[in-house]
């Protein structure tokens, strides 16, 4: 469906849980995380039904995210059910990778074609610090290797770049994109949620990142890597993969934004940064039929703002956090 600003809204991000096995400093508080009640979480059949309704108004790509999507029981069933919707041509997953190895075959078998891993550092001490966990980088590295081995394509690696934390590792990540068919995307740190860990001076702009990478690599503006993202891609001369930059702050991409977001509690959002939400769960559980649900999608798309207001901050009225909205 085309929105009021001429954008083709064809991409739905679905947060299947607000729970996570990590506690990344910029995303979740360490303790006292308030999860939504079990009974308020949409059942997998409810999620599949809403995605079917979304497909009927032109959603073609679905990303399963969270919290950590792989902690949700039977998430592979959802991947399968969504993949079976005829007009959906792409089901993707964003994961921290910790549980990926044990589920990888099942996910592939269920129809998963591609995967995005989030990994902000290649050093164990930093990984433990940023994720506030005892997990190790090698678990995620093995997950990435397995995804490549299984032929998932593309395999992307999301790196949130934070000055003073990992900005000295950009060349190490670039080396991965050079040595393997991996698409490494450097993401600007965004002021979201409780602004945990956020300070303006931690933001590293794309221009600065690119200048640093060009000291070692010849970078050629590349064609888009299959997906829906707003990343600007560059191939590395002589390399296997690519480098992408996602700059919601220094260069917002709202003019091309094609996405909607559904939380695990059934709230539909048209913009990460706009607190306006439509309550699909309430409608669904009070017996709304598919036409009525479809109308909620249409109204939400019609209310999608022209652009985010990230530069003015998150806003106290914005109750949700990144792990709840789905990144
Ligand atoms: N748990 C999964 C993961 O980490 O890939 C999926 C959910 S996570 C909320 C989705 C993405 O949001 C991750 O790549 C994470 O790094 C990113 N993210 C979370 N908070 C962020 C922030 N403040 N700025 C930029 N990216 C953020
Ligand atoms: Fe969990 Fe992903 Fe948030 Fe990290 S970024 S705490 S892995 S939801």
PDB file of N, CA and C and ligand atoms in Angstrom, residues 13 20 26-27 65-69 94-96 116-118 120 158 160 187-192 322-323 326-327, ligand 1:
ATOM      1  N   UNK A  13       8.190  -5.546  10.347  1.00  0.00           N
ATOM      2  CA  UNK A  13       9.102  -6.122  11.344  1.00  0.00           C
ATOM      3  C   UNK A  13       8.256  -6.603  12.511  1.00  0.00           C
ATOM      4  N   UNK A  20      15.021 -11.507  26.357  1.00  0.00           N
ATOM      5  CA  UNK A  20      16.320 -11.672  25.703  1.00  0.00           C
ATOM      6  C   UNK A  20      17.280 -12.391  26.621  1.00  0.00           C
ATOM      7  N   UNK A  26      23.002  -0.711  25.627  1.00  0.00           N
ATOM      8  CA  UNK A  26      22.279   0.366  24.950  1.00  0.00           C
ATOM      9  C   UNK A  26      20.825   0.003  24.694  1.00  0.00           C
ATOM     10  N   UNK A  27      20.449  -1.222  25.056  1.00  0.00           N
ATOM     11  CA  UNK A  27      19.124  -1.705  24.665  1.00  0.00           C
ATOM     12  C   UNK A  27      18.231  -2.007  25.862  1.00  0.00           C
ATOM     13  N   UNK A  65      11.996 -10.466  14.697  1.00  0.00           N
ATOM     14  CA  UNK A  65      13.005  -9.889  15.575  1.00  0.00           C
ATOM     15  C   UNK A  65      12.492  -9.935  17.010  1.00  0.00           C
ATOM     16  N   UNK A  66      13.094  -9.157  17.900  1.00  0.00           N
ATOM     17  CA  UNK A  66      12.652  -9.174  19.288  1.00  0.00           C
ATOM     18  C   UNK A  66      13.092  -7.906  20.000  1.00  0.00           C
ATOM     19  N   UNK A  67      13.272  -8.062  21.283  1.00  0.00           N
ATOM     20  CA  UNK A  67      13.941  -9.046  22.109  1.00  0.00           C
ATOM     21  C   UNK A  67      14.751 -10.024  21.257  1.00  0.00           C
ATOM     22  N   UNK A  68      15.047 -11.165  21.847  1.00  0.00           N
ATOM     23  CA  UNK A  68      15.785 -12.155  21.059  1.00  0.00           C
ATOM     24  C   UNK A  68      14.791 -13.165  20.503  1.00  0.00           C
ATOM     25  N   UNK A  69      14.578 -13.165  19.194  1.00  0.00           N
ATOM     26  CA  UNK A  69      13.539 -14.011  18.621  1.00  0.00           C
ATOM     27  C   UNK A  69      13.747 -15.497  18.876  1.00  0.00           C
ATOM     28  N   UNK A  94      16.484 -11.345  12.586  1.00  0.00           N
ATOM     29  CA  UNK A  94      17.595 -10.620  13.219  1.00  0.00           C
ATOM     30  C   UNK A  94      17.814 -11.233  14.589  1.00  0.00           C
ATOM     31  N   UNK A  95      19.033 -11.661  14.864  1.00  0.00           N
ATOM     32  CA  UNK A  95      19.319 -12.396  16.099  1.00  0.00           C
ATOM     33  C   UNK A  95      20.687 -12.033  16.657  1.00  0.00           C
ATOM     34  N   UNK A  96      20.832 -12.219  17.969  1.00  0.00           N
ATOM     35  CA  UNK A  96      22.173 -12.049  18.547  1.00  0.00           C
ATOM     36  C   UNK A  96      23.028 -13.293  18.315  1.00  0.00           C
ATOM     37  N   UNK A 116      20.338 -11.855   9.754  1.00  0.00           N
ATOM     38  CA  UNK A 116      21.194 -10.763  10.225  1.00  0.00           C
ATOM     39  C   UNK A 116      21.632 -11.080  11.649  1.00  0.00           C
ATOM     40  N   UNK A 117      22.936 -11.030  11.876  1.00  0.00           N
ATOM     41  CA  UNK A 117      23.449 -11.203  13.227  1.00  0.00           C
ATOM     42  C   UNK A 117      23.854  -9.843  13.780  1.00  0.00           C
ATOM     43  N   UNK A 118      23.671  -9.670  15.088  1.00  0.00           N
ATOM     44  CA  UNK A 118      24.133  -8.441  15.724  1.00  0.00           C
ATOM     45  C   UNK A 118      25.373  -8.778  16.532  1.00  0.00           C
ATOM     46  N   UNK A 120      28.745  -6.464  18.119  1.00  0.00           N
ATOM     47  CA  UNK A 120      29.338  -5.128  18.175  1.00  0.00           C
ATOM     48  C   UNK A 120      30.840  -5.131  18.420  1.00  0.00           C
ATOM     49  N   UNK A 158      25.293  -6.864  11.869  1.00  0.00           N
ATOM     50  CA  UNK A 158      24.975  -5.499  12.323  1.00  0.00           C
ATOM     51  C   UNK A 158      25.922  -5.105  13.438  1.00  0.00           C
ATOM     52  N   UNK A 160      26.643  -1.925  15.919  1.00  0.00           N
ATOM     53  CA  UNK A 160      26.329  -0.567  16.389  1.00  0.00           C
ATOM     54  C   UNK A 160      27.666   0.067  16.777  1.00  0.00           C
ATOM     55  N   UNK A 187      26.135   0.623  12.063  1.00  0.00           N
ATOM     56  CA  UNK A 187      24.899   1.334  12.385  1.00  0.00           C
ATOM     57  C   UNK A 187      25.181   2.453  13.380  1.00  0.00           C
ATOM     58  N   UNK A 188      24.643   3.612  13.096  1.00  0.00           N
ATOM     59  CA  UNK A 188      24.809   4.710  14.049  1.00  0.00           C
ATOM     60  C   UNK A 188      24.047   4.400  15.337  1.00  0.00           C
ATOM     61  N   UNK A 189      24.676   4.696  16.411  1.00  0.00           N
ATOM     62  CA  UNK A 189      24.088   4.531  17.743  1.00  0.00           C
ATOM     63  C   UNK A 189      22.911   5.507  17.860  1.00  0.00           C
ATOM     64  N   UNK A 190      21.744   4.986  18.251  1.00  0.00           N
ATOM     65  CA  UNK A 190      20.550   5.837  18.282  1.00  0.00           C
ATOM     66  C   UNK A 190      20.078   6.084  19.713  1.00  0.00           C
ATOM     67  N   UNK A 191      19.601   7.274  19.958  1.00  0.00           N
ATOM     68  CA  UNK A 191      19.029   7.573  21.280  1.00  0.00           C
ATOM     69  C   UNK A 191      17.614   7.010  21.385  1.00  0.00           C
ATOM     70  N   UNK A 192      17.524   5.801  21.909  1.00  0.00           N
ATOM     71  CA  UNK A 192      16.228   5.116  21.980  1.00  0.00           C
ATOM     72  C   UNK A 192      15.979   4.671  23.418  1.00  0.00           C
ATOM     73  N   UNK A 322      13.709  -0.335  22.750  1.00  0.00           N
ATOM     74  CA  UNK A 322      14.117  -1.020  21.520  1.00  0.00           C
ATOM     75  C   UNK A 322      13.785  -2.518  21.577  1.00  0.00           C
ATOM     76  N   UNK A 323      14.039  -3.179  22.703  1.00  0.00           N
ATOM     77  CA  UNK A 323      13.791  -4.625  22.774  1.00  0.00           C
ATOM     78  C   UNK A 323      12.297  -4.925  22.701  1.00  0.00           C
ATOM     79  N   UNK A 326      11.502  -3.807  18.669  1.00  0.00           N
ATOM     80  CA  UNK A 326      12.095  -4.761  17.742  1.00  0.00           C
ATOM     81  C   UNK A 326      13.245  -4.224  16.915  1.00  0.00           C
ATOM     82  N   UNK A 327      13.802  -3.099  17.265  1.00  0.00           N
ATOM     83  CA  UNK A 327      15.028  -2.633  16.604  1.00  0.00           C
ATOM     84  C   UNK A 327      14.821  -2.277  15.161  1.00  0.00           C
TER      85      UNK A 327
HETATM   86  N1  LIG B   1      18.077  -9.501  19.816  1.00  0.00           N
HETATM   87  C1  LIG B   1      18.207  -9.374  18.410  1.00  0.00           C
HETATM   88  C2  LIG B   1      19.543  -8.763  18.042  1.00  0.00           C
HETATM   89  O1  LIG B   1      20.205  -8.184  18.906  1.00  0.00           O
HETATM   90  O2  LIG B   1      19.902  -8.869  16.863  1.00  0.00           O
HETATM   91  C3  LIG B   1      17.099  -8.621  17.740  1.00  0.00           C
HETATM   92  C4  LIG B   1      16.524  -7.412  18.443  1.00  0.00           C
HETATM   93  S1  LIG B   1      17.642  -6.038  18.628  1.00  0.00           S
HETATM   94  C5  LIG B   1      16.628  -4.869  19.492  1.00  0.00           C
HETATM   95  C6  LIG B   1      17.688  -5.455  16.953  1.00  0.00           C
HETATM   96  C7  LIG B   1      18.828  -4.530  16.622  1.00  0.00           C
HETATM   97  O3  LIG B   1      18.649  -3.294  17.294  1.00  0.00           O
HETATM   98  C8  LIG B   1      20.210  -5.030  17.030  1.00  0.00           C
HETATM   99  O4  LIG B   1      21.037  -5.074  15.880  1.00  0.00           O
HETATM  100  C9  LIG B   1      20.698  -3.994  17.998  1.00  0.00           C
HETATM  101  O5  LIG B   1      22.083  -3.810  17.929  1.00  0.00           O
HETATM  102  C10 LIG B   1      19.933  -2.768  17.546  1.00  0.00           C
HETATM  103  N2  LIG B   1      19.847  -1.726  18.561  1.00  0.00           N
HETATM  104  C11 LIG B   1      19.323  -1.813  19.812  1.00  0.00           C
HETATM  105  N3  LIG B   1      19.433  -0.625  20.445  1.00  0.00           N
HETATM  106  C12 LIG B   1      20.046   0.232  19.590  1.00  0.00           C
HETATM  107  C13 LIG B   1      20.452   1.609  19.650  1.00  0.00           C
HETATM  108  N4  LIG B   1      20.243   2.346  20.728  1.00  0.00           N
HETATM  109  N5  LIG B   1      21.040   2.162  18.553  1.00  0.00           N
HETATM  110  C14 LIG B   1      21.257   1.421  17.433  1.00  0.00           C
HETATM  111  N6  LIG B   1      20.894   0.129  17.313  1.00  0.00           N
HETATM  112  C15 LIG B   1      20.302  -0.462  18.380  1.00  0.00           C
END
